[in-house]
CSV table of N, CA and C in Angstrom, one decimal:
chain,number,residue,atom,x,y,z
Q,1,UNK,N,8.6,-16.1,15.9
Q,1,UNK,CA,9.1,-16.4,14.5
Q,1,UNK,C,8.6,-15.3,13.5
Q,2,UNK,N,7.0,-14.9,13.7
Q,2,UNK,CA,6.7,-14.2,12.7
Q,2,UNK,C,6.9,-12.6,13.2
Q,3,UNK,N,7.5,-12.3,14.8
Q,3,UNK,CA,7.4,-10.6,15.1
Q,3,UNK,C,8.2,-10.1,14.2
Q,4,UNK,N,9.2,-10.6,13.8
Q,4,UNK,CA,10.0,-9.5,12.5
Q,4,UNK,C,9.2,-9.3,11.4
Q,5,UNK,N,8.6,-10.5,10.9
Q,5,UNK,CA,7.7,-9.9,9.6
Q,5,UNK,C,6.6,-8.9,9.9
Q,6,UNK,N,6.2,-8.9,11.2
Q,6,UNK,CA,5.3,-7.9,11.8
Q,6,UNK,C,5.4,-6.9,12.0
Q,7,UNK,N,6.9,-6.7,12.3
Q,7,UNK,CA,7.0,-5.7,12.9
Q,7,UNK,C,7.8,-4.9,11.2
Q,8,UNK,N,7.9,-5.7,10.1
Q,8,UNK,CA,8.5,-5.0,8.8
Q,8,UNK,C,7.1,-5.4,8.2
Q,9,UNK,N,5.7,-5.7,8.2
Q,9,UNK,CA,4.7,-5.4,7.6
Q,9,UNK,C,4.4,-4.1,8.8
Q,10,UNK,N,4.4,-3.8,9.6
Q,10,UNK,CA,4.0,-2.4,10.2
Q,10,UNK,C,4.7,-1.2,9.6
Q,11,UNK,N,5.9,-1.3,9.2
Q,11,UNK,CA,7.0,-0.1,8.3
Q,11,UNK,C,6.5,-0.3,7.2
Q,12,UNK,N,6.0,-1.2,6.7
Q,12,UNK,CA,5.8,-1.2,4.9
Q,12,UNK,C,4.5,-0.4,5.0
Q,13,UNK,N,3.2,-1.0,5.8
Q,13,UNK,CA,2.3,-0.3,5.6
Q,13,UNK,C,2.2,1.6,6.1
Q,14,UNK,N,2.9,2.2,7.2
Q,14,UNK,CA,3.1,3.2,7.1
Q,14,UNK,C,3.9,3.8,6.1
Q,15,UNK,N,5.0,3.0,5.5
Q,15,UNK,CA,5.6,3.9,4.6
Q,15,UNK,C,4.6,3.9,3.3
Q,16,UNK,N,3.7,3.1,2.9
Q,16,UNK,CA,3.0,3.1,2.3
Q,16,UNK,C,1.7,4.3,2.0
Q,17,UNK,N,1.7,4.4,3.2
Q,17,UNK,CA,0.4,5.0,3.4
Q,17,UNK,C,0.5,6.6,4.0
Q,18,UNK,N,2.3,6.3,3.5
Q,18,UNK,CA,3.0,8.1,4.2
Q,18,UNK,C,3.1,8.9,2.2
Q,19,UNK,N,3.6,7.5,1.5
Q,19,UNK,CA,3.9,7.7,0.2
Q,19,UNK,C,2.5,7.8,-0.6
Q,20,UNK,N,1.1,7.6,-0.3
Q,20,UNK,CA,0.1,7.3,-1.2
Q,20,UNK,C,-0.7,8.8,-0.4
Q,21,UNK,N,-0.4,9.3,1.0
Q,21,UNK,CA,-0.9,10.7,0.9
Q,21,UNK,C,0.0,11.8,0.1
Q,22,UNK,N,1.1,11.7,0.3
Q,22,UNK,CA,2.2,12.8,-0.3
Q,22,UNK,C,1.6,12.8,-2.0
Q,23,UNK,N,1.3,11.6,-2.2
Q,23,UNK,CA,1.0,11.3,-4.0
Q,23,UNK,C,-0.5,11.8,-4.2
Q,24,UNK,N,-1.4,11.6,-3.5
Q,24,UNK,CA,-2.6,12.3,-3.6
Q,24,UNK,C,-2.5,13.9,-3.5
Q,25,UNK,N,-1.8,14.5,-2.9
Q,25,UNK,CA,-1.4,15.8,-2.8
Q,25,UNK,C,-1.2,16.6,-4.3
Q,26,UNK,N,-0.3,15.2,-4.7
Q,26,UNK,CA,-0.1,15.7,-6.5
Q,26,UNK,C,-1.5,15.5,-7.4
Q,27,UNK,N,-2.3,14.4,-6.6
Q,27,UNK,CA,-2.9,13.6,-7.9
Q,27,UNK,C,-4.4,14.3,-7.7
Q,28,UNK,N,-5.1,14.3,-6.6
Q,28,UNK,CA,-6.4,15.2,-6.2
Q,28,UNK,C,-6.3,16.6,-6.9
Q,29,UNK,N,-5.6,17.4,-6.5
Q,29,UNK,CA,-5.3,18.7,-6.9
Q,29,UNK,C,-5.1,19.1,-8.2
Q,30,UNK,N,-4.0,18.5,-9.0
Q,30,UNK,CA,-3.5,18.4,-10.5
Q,30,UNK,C,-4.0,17.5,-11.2
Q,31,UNK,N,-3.7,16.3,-10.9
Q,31,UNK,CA,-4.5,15.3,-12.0
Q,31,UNK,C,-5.6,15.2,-12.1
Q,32,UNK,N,-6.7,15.1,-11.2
Q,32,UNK,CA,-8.0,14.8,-10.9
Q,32,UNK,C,-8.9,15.9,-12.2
Q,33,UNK,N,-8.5,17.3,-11.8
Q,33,UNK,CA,-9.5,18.6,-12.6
Q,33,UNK,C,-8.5,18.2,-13.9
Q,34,UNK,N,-7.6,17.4,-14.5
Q,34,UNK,CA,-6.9,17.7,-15.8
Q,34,UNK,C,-7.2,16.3,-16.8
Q,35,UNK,N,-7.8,15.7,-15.9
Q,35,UNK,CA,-7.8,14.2,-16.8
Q,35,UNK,C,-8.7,13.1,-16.1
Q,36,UNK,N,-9.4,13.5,-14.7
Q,36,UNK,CA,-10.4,12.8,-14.2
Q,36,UNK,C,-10.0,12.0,-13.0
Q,37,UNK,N,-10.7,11.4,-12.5
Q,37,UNK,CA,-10.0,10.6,-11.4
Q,37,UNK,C,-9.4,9.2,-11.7
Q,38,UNK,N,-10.4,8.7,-12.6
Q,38,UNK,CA,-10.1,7.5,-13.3
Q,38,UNK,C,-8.5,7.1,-13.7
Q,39,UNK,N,-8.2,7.8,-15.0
Q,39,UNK,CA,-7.0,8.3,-15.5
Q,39,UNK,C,-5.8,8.5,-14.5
Q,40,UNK,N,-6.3,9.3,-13.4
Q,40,UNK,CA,-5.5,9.7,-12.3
Q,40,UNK,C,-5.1,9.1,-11.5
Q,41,UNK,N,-6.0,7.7,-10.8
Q,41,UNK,CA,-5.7,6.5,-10.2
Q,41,UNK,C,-4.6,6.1,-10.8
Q,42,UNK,N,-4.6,5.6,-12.2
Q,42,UNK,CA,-4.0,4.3,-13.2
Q,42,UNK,C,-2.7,5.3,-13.2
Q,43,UNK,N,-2.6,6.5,-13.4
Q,43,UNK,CA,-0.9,6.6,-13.1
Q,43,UNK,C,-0.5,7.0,-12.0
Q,44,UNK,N,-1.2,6.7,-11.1
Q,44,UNK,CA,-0.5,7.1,-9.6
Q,44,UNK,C,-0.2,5.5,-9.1
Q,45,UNK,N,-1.2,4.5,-9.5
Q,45,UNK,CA,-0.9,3.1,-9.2
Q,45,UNK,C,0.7,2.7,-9.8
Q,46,UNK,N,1.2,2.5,-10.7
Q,46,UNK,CA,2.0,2.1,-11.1
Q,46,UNK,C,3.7,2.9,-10.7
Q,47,UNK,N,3.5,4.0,-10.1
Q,47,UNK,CA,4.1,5.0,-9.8
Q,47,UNK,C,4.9,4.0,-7.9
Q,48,UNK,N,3.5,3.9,-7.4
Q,48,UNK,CA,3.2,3.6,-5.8
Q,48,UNK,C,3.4,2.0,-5.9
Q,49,UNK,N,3.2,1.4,-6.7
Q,49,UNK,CA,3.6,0.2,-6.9
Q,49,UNK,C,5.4,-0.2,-6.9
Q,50,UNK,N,6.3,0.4,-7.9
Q,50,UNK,CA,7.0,0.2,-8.2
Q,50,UNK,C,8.2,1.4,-6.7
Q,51,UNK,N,7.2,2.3,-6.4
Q,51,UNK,CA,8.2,2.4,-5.0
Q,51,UNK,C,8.0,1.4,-3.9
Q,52,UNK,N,6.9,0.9,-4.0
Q,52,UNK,CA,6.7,0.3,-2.9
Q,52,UNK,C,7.8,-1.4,-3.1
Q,53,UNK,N,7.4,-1.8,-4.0
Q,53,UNK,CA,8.4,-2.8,-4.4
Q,53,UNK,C,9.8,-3.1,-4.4
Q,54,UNK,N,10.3,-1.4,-4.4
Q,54,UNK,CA,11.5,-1.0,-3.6
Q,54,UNK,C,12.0,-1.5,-2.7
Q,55,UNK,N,10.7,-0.7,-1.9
Q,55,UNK,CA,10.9,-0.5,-0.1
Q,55,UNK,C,10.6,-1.8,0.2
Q,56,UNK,N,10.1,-2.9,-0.3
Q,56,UNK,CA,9.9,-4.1,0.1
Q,56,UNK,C,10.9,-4.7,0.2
Q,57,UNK,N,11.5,-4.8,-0.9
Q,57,UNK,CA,13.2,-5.4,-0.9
Q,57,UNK,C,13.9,-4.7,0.3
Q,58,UNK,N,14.3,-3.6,0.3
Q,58,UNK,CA,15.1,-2.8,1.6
Q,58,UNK,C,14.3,-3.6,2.8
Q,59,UNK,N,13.4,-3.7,3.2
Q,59,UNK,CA,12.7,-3.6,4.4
Q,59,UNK,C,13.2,-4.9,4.6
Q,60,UNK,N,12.5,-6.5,3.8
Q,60,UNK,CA,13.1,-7.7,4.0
Q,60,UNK,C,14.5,-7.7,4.2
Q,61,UNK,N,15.3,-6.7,3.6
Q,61,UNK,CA,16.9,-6.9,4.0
Q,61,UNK,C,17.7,-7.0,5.0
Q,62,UNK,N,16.7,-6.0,5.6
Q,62,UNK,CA,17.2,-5.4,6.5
Q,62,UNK,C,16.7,-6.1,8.0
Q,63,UNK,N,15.3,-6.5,7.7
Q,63,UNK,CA,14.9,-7.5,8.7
Q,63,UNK,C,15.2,-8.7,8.6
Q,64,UNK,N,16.0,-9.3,7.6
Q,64,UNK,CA,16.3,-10.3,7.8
Q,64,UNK,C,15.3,-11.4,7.5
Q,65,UNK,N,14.3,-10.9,6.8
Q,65,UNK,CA,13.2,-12.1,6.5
Q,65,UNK,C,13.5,-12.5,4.8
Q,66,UNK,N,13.3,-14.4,5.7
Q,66,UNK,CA,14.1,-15.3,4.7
Q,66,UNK,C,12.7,-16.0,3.8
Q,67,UNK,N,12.1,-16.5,4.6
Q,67,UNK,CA,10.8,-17.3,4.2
Q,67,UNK,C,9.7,-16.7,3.8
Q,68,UNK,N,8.9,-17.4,2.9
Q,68,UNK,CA,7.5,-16.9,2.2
Q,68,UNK,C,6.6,-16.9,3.2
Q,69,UNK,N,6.5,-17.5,4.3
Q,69,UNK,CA,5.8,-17.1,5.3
Q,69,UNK,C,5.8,-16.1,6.0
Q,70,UNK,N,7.1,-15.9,6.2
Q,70,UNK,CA,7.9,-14.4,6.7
Q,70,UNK,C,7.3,-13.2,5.9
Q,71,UNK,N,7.2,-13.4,4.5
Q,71,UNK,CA,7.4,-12.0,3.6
Q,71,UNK,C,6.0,-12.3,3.2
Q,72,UNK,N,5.0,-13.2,3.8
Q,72,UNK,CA,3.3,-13.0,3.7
Q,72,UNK,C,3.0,-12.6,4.8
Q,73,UNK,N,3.5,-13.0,5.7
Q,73,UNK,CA,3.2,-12.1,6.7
Q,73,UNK,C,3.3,-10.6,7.0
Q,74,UNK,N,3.7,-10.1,6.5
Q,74,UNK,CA,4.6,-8.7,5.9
Q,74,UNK,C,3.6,-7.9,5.1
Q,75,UNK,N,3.4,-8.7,4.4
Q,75,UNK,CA,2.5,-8.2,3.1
Q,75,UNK,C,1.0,-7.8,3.4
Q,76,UNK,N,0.8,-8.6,4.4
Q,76,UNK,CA,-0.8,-9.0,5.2
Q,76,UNK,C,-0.8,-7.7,6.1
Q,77,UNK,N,0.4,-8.1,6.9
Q,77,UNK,CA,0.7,-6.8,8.3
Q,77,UNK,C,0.5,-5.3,7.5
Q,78,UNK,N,1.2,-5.1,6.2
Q,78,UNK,CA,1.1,-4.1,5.9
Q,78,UNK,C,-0.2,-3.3,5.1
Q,79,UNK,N,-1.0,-4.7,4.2
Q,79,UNK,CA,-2.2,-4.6,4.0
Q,79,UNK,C,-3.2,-3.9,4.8
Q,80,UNK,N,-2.7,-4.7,6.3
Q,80,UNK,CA,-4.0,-4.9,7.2
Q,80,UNK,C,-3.9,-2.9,8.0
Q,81,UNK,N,-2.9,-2.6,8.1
Q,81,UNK,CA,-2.4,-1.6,8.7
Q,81,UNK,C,-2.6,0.1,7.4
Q,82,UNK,N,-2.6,-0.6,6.4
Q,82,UNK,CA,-2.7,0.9,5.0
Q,82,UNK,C,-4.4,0.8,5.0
Q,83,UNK,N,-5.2,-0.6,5.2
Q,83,UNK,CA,-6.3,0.0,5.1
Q,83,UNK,C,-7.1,0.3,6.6
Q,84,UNK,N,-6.6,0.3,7.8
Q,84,UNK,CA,-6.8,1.2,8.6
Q,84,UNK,C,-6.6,2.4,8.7
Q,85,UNK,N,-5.6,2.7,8.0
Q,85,UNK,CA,-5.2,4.3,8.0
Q,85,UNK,C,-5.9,5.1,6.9
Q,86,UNK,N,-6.2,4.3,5.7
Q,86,UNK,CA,-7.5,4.8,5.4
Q,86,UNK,C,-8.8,4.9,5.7
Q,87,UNK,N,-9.3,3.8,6.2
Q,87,UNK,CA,-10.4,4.2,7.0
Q,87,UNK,C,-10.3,5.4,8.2
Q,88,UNK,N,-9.4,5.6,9.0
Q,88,UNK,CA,-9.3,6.3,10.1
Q,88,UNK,C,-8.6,7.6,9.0
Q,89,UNK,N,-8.3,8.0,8.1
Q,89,UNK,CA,-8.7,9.1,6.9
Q,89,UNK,C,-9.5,9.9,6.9
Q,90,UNK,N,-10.6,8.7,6.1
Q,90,UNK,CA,-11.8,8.8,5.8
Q,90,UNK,C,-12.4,9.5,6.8
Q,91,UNK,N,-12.5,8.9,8.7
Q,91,UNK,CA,-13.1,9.5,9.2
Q,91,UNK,C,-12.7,10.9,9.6
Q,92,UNK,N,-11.5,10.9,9.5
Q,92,UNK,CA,-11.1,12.3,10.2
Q,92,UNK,C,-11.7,13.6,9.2
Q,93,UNK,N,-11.7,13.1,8.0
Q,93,UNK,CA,-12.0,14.1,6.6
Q,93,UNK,C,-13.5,14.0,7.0
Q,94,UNK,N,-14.3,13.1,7.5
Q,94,UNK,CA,-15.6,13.8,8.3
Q,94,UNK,C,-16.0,12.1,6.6
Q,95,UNK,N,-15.7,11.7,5.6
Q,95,UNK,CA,-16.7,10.6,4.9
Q,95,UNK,C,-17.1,9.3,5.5
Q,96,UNK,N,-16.9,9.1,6.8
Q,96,UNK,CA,-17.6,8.0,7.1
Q,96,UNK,C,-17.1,7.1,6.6
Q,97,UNK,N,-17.8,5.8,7.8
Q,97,UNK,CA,-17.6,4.3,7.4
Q,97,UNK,C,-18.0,4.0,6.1
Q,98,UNK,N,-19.3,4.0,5.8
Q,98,UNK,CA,-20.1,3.8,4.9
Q,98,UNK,C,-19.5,4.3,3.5
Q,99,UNK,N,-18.9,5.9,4.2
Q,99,UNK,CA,-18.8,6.5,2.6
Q,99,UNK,C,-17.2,5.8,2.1
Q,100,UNK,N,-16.6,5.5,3.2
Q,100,UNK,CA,-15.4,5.0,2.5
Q,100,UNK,C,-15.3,3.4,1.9
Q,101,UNK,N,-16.2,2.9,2.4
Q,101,UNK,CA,-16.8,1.3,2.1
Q,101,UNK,C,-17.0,1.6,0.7
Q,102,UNK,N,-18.1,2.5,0.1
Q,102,UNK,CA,-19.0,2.8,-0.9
Q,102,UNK,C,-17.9,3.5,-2.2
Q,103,UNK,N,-17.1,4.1,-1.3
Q,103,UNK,CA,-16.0,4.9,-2.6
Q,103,UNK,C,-14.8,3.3,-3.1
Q,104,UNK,N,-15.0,2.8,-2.5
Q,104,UNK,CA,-14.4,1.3,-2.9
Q,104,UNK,C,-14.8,0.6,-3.8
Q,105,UNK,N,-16.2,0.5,-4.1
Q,105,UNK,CA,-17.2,0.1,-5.0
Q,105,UNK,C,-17.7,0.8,-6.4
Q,106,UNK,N,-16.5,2.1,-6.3
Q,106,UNK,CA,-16.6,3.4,-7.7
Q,106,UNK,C,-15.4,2.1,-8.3
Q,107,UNK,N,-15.6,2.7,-9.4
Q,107,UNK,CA,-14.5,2.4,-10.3
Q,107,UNK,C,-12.7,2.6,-10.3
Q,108,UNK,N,-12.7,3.8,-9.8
Q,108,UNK,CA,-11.2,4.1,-9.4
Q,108,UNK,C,-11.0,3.5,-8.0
Q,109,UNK,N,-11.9,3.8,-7.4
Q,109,UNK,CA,-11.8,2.7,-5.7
Q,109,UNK,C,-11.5,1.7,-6.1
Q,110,UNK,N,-12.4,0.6,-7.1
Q,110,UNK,CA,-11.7,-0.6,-6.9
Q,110,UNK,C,-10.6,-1.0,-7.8
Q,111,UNK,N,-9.9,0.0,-8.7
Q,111,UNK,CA,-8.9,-0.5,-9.4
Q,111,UNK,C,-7.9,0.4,-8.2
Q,112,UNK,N,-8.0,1.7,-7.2
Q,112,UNK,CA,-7.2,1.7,-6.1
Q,112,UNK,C,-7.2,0.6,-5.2
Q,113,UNK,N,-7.9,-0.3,-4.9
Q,113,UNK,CA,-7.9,-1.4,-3.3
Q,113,UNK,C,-7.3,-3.0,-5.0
Q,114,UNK,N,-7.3,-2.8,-5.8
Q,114,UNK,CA,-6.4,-3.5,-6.5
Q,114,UNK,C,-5.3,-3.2,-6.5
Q,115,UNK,N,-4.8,-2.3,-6.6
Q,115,UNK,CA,-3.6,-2.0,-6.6
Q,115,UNK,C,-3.3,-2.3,-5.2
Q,116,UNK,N,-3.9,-1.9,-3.7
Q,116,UNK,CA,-3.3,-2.4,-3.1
Q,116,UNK,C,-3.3,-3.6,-2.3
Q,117,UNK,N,-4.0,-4.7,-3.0
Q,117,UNK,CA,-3.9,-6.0,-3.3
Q,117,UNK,C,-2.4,-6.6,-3.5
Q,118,UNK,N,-1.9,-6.1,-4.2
Q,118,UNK,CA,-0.7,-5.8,-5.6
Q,118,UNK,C,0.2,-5.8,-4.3
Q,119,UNK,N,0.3,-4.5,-4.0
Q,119,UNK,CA,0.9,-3.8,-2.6
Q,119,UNK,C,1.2,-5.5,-2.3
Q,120,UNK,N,0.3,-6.1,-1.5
Q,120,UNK,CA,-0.2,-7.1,-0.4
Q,120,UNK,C,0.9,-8.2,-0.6
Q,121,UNK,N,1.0,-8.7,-1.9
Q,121,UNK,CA,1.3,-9.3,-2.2
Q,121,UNK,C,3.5,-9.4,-2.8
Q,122,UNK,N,3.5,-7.8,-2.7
Q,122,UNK,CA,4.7,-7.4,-3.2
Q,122,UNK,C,6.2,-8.3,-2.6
Q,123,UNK,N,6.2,-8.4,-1.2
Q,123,UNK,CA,6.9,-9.2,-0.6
Q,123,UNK,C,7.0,-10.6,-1.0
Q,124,UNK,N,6.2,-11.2,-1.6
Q,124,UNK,CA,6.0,-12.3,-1.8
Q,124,UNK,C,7.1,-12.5,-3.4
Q,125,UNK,N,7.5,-11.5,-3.6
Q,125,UNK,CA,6.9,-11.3,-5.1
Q,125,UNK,C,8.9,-11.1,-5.1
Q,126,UNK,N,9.3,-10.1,-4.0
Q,126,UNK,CA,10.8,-10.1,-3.9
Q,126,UNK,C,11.6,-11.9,-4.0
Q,127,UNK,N,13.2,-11.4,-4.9
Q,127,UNK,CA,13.3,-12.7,-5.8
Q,127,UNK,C,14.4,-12.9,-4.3
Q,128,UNK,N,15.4,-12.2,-4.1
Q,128,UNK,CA,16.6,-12.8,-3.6
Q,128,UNK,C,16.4,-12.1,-2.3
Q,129,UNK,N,15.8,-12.2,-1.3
Q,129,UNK,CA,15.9,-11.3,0.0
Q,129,UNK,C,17.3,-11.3,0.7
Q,130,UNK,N,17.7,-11.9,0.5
Q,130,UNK,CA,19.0,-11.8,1.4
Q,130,UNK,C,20.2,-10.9,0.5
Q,131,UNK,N,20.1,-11.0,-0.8
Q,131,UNK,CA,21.4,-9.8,-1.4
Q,131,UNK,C,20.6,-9.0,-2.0
């Protein structure tokens, strides 16, 4: 009952976490040295939010998920799946367990792992899944 929302929280969280490197690409580079990182989070959040919320709607449509248990499971699957791919990031970029734990606990970390709280929840949050 729940492998569709699993298998459409596994597309959410890659598409998620395909759209939040492409977006850092802009935001590290340009935003970061022109306004801080702080500032830089809070308009990349609402940006990644409102595509993702998108893609939420398409994704449930298309799989067919009817129920709130359906579309929390989705939400969780894709949660659980964006913050492994950050961590497995982290490590490739050589910052560690520790250091990616610890940048979570900065200020822009934790209004980023809010936002993708937000994310987590987004499915939940779709009004009419079926049209």
């Amino acid at each position: 009952m729940l492998g569709p929302a699993i298998r459409a929280g596994l597309r959410y969280g890659a598409e998620a976490f395909a759209l939040g490197f492409a977006l850092a690409l802009v935001r590290i580079p340009l935003l970061v040295p022109a306004i801080g990182e702080f500032a830089a989070v809070l308009c990349e959040i609402p940006v990644m939010l409102a595509a993702m919320l998108l893609r939420a709607r398409a994704i449930i449509r298309r799989s067919s998920i009817a129920t709130a248990r359906q579309r929390m499971a989705m939400g969780l699957t894709g949660f659980a799946l964006l913050m492994v791919c950050e961590w497995g990031l982290a490590l490739v970029l050589g910052q560690g367990s520790q250091g990616w734990l610890a940048s979570l606990a900065t200020l822009p970390g934790a209004i980023g792992l809010a936002g993708q709280l937000i994310f987590a929840m987004l499915p939940l949050m779709v009004r009419n899944p079926g049209g």
